[in-house]
Short mmCIF file of C-alpha atoms in Angstrom, two decimals:
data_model
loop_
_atom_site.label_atom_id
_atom_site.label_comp_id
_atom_site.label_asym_id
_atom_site.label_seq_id
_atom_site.Cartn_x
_atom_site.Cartn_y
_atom_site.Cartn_z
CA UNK A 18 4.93 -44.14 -32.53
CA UNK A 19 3.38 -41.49 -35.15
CA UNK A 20 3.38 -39.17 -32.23
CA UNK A 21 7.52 -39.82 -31.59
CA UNK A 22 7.99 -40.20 -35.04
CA UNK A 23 6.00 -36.17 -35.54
CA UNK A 24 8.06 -34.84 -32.52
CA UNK A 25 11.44 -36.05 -34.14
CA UNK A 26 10.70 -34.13 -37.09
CA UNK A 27 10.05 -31.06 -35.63
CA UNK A 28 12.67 -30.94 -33.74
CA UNK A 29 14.87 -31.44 -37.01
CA UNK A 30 13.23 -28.24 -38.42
CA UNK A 31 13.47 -26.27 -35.15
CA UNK A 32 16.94 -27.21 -35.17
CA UNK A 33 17.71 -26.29 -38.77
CA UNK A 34 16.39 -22.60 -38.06
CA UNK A 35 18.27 -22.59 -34.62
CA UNK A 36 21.13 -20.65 -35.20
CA UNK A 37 23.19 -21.79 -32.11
CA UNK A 38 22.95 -25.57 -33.71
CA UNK A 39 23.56 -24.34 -37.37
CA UNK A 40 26.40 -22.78 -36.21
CA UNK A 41 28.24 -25.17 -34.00
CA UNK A 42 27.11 -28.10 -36.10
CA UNK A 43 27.58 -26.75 -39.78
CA UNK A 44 29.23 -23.30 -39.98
CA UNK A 45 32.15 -23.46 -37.57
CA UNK A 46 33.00 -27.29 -38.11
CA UNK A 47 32.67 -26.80 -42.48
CA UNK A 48 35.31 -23.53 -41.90
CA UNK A 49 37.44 -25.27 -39.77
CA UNK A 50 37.21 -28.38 -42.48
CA UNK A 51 38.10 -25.61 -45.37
CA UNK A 52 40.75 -23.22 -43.73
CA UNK A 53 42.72 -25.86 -42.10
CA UNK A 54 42.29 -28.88 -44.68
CA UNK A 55 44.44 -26.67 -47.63
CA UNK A 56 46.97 -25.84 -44.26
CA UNK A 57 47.16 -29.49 -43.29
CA UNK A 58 47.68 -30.30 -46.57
CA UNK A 59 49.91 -27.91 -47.95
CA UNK A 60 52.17 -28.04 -44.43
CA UNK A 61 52.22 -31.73 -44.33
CA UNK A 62 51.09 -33.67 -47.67
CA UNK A 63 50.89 -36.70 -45.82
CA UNK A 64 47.83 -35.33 -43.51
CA UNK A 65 45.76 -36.25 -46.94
CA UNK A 66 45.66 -40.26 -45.88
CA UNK A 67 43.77 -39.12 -42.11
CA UNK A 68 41.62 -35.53 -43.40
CA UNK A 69 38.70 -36.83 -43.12
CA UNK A 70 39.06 -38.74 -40.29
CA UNK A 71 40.39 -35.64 -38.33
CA UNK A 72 37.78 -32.82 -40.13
CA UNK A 73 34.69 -34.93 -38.79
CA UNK A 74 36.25 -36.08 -35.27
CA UNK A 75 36.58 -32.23 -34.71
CA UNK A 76 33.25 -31.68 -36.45
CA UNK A 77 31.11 -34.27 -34.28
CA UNK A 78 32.78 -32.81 -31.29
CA UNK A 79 31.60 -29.28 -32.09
CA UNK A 80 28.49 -30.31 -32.64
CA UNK A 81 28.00 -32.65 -29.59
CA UNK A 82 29.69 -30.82 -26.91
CA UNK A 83 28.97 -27.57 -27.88
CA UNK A 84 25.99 -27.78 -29.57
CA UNK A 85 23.61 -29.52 -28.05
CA UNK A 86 23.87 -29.10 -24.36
CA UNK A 87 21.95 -25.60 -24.44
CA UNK A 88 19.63 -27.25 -26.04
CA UNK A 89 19.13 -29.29 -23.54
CA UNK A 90 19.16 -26.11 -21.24
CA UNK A 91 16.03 -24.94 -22.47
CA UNK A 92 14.34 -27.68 -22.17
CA UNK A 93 15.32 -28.75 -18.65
CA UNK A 94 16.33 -25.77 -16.96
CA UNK A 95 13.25 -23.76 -18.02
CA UNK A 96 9.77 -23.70 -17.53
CA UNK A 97 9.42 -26.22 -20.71
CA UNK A 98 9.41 -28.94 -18.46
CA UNK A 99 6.73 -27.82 -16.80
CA UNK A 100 4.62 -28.16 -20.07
CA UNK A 101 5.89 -31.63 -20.40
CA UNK A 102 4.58 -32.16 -17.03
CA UNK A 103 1.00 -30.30 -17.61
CA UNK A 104 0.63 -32.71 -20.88
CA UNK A 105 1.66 -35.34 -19.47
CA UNK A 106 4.19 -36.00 -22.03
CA UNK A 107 7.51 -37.83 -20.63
CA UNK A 108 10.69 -35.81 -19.82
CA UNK A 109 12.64 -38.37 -21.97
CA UNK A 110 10.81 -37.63 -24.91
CA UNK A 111 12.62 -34.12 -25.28
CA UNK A 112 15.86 -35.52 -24.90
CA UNK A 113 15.42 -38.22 -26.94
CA UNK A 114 13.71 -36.66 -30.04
CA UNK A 115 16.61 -33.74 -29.58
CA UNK A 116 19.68 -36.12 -29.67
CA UNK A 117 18.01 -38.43 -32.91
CA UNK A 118 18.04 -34.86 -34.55
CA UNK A 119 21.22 -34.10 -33.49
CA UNK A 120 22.69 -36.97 -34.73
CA UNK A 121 20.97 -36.83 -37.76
CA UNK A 122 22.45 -33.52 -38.36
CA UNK A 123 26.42 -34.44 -37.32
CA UNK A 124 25.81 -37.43 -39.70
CA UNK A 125 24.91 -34.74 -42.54
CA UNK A 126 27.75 -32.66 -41.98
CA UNK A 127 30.37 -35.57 -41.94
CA UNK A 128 29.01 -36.66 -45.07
CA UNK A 129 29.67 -33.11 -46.78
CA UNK A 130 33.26 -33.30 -45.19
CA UNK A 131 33.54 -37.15 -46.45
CA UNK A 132 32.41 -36.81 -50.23
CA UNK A 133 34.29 -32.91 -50.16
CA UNK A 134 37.57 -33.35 -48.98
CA UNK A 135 38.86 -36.00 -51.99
CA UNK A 136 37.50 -33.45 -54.44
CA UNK A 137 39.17 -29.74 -52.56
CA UNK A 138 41.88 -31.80 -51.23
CA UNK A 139 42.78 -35.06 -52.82
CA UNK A 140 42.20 -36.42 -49.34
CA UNK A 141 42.01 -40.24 -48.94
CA UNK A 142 38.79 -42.03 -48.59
CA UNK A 143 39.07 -44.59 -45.81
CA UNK A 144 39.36 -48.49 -47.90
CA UNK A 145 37.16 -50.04 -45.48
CA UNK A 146 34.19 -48.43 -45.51
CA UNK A 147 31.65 -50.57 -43.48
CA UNK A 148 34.26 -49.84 -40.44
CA UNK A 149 34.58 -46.14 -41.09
CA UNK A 150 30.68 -46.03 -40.97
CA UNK A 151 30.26 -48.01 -38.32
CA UNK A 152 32.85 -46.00 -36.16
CA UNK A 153 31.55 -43.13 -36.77
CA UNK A 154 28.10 -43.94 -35.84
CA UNK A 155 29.26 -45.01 -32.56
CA UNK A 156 31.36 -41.95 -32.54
CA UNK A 157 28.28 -39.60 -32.52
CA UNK A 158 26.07 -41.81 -30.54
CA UNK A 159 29.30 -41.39 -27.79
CA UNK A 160 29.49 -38.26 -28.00
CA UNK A 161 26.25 -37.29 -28.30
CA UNK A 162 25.48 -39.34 -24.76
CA UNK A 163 28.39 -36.85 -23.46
CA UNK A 164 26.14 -34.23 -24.12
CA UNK A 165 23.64 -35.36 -22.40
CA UNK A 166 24.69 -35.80 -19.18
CA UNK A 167 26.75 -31.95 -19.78
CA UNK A 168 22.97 -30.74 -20.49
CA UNK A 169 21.06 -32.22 -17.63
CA UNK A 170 24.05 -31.62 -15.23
CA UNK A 171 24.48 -27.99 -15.29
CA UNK A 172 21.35 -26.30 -15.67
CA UNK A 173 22.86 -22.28 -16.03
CA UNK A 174 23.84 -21.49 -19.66
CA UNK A 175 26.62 -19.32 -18.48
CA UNK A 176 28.24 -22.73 -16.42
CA UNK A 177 27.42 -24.80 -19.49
CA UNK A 178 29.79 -22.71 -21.85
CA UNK A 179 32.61 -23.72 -19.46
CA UNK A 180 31.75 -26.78 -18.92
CA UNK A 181 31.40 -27.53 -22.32
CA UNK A 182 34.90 -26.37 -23.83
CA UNK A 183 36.49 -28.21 -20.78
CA UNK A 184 35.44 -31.55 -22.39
CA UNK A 185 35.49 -29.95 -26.49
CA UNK A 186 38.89 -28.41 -26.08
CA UNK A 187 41.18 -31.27 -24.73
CA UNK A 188 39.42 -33.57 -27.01
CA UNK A 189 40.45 -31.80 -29.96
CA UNK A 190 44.22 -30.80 -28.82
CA UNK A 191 44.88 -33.69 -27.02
CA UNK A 192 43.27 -36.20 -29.96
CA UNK A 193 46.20 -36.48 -32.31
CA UNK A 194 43.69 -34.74 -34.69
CA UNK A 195 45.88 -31.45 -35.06
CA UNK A 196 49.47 -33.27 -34.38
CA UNK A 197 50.27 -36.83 -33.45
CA UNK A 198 49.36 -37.97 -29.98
CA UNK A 199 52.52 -39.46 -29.27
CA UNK A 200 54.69 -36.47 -29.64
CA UNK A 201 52.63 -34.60 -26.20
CA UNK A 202 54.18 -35.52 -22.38
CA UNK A 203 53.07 -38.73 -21.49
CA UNK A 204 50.51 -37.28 -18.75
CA UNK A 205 48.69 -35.31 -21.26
CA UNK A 206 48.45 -38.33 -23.87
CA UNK A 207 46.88 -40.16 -20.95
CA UNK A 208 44.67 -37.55 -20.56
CA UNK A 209 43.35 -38.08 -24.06
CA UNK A 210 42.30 -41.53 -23.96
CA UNK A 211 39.89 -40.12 -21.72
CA UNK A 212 37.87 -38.42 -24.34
CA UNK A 213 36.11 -40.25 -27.08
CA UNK A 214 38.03 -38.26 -30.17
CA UNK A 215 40.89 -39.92 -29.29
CA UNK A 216 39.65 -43.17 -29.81
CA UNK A 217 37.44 -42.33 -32.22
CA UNK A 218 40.43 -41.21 -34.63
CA UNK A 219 42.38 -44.28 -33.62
CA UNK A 220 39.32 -46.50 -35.09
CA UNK A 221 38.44 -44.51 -38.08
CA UNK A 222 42.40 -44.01 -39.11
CA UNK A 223 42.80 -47.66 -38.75
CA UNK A 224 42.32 -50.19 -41.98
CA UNK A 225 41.38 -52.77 -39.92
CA UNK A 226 40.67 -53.55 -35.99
CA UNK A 227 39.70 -55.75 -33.46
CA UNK A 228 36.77 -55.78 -30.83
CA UNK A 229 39.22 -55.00 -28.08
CA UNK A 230 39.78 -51.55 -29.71
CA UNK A 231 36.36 -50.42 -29.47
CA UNK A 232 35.95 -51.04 -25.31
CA UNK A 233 37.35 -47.91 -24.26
CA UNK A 234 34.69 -46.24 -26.62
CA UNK A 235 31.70 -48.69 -25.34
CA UNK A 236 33.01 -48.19 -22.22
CA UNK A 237 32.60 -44.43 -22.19
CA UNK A 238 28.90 -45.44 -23.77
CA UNK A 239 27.92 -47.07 -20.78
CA UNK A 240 29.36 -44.75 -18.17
CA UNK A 241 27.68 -41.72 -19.98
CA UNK A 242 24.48 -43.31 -20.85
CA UNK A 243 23.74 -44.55 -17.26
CA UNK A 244 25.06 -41.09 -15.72
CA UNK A 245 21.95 -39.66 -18.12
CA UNK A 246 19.68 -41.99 -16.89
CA UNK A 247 19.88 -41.08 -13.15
CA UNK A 248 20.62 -37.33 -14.25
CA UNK A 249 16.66 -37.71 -16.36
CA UNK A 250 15.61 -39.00 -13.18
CA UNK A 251 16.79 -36.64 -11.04
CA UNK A 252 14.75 -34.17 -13.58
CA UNK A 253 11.46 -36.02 -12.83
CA UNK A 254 11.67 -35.79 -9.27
CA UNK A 255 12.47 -31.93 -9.05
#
């Protein structure tokens, strides 16, 4: 346990010097969160009541997506998994210690967009707050299982880029996160719900929901975390 509990932190501070992770889960989603929150808000007053909401569904998704699949990379698809192997230290501890830090980081960053945007931009905090927490942990967690099976599944960097902004970029256009959902074709609102932004918006805009709403987000859970199961063990056996 000391031993997980040691890796876990190192990987936090490897992380906070990597500049591909500072960038994708800081720099880029904090800009984003300043340059478009005083457009949202100045274009469309009303975007203050759902700011937050749509700053850190964009933010997580950054992070996740594009984040933290080459980190995955370079642990799976290089000779680092041959050390695991020499030290007999189990494949799944590199994944797992990397996505705890991960997450640890995308819940960091939506807490500076969260306590920032009511004080830049008179955004609206969320009145429930248990269920905007509670979303948004599952949000990440989602997400970051996405991740995981885009890191293990392609193992060239150069494939992973488009790969990666095949799942980031219709999750952010097609979320209802930059306009409303309902105003795009049918097909392509469809397409959406297939991405967990677009529930994950739905869930945190909400005041109040039921246990039906959050399927289609367990549901993604499930079918990502077992596809990175038999993707880890796949890993073993090569």
């Amino acid at each position: 346990m000391n031993a997980f509990l040691y890796g876990i932190g190192l990987q936090f501070k490897l992380d906070i010097r990597s500049k591909s992770l500072l960038i994708t889960c800081y720099l880029v989603p904090l800009l984003f969160f300043a340059i478009m929150g005083g457009i949202f808000t100045s274009l469309m007053p009303e975007a203050k009541d759902t700011l937050i909401q749509s700053m850190t569904v964009m933010g997580v998704s950054m992070g996740a997506f594009v984040g933290v699949p080459p980190s995955i990379v370079e642990i799976y698809g290089t000779d680092i998994k041959k050390m695991y192997h020499a030290n007999g230290i189990p494949l799944s501890f590199g994944l797992s210690s990397l996505i705890i830090s991960a997450f640890i980081h995308l819940l960091i960053m939506s807490g500076i967009i969260f306590f920032t945007a009511p004080l830049a931009f008179n955004a609206v905090i969320p009145s429930d707050l248990p269920l905007y927490f509670g979303v948004l942990v599952l949000f990440i967690i989602v997400s970051l299982c996405i991740a995981c099976v885009l890191g293990l599944m392609v193992k060239s960097q150069a494939k992973l880029t488009m790969y990666s902004q095949i799942v980031f970029l219709p999750s952010i256009m097609l979320s209802g996160i930059m306009f409303p959902a309902d105003l795009l074709p049918a097909f392509l609102e469809n397409t959406g719900r297939l991405f967990p932004a677009s529930w994950a918006y739905i869930l945190l805009s909400q005041k109040e929901t039921t246990f039906s709403n959050f399927l289609p987000l367990l549901l993604i859970f499930i079918t990502a975390f077992i596809l990175s199961g038999l993707l880890l063990k796949k890993a073993r056996a090569e």
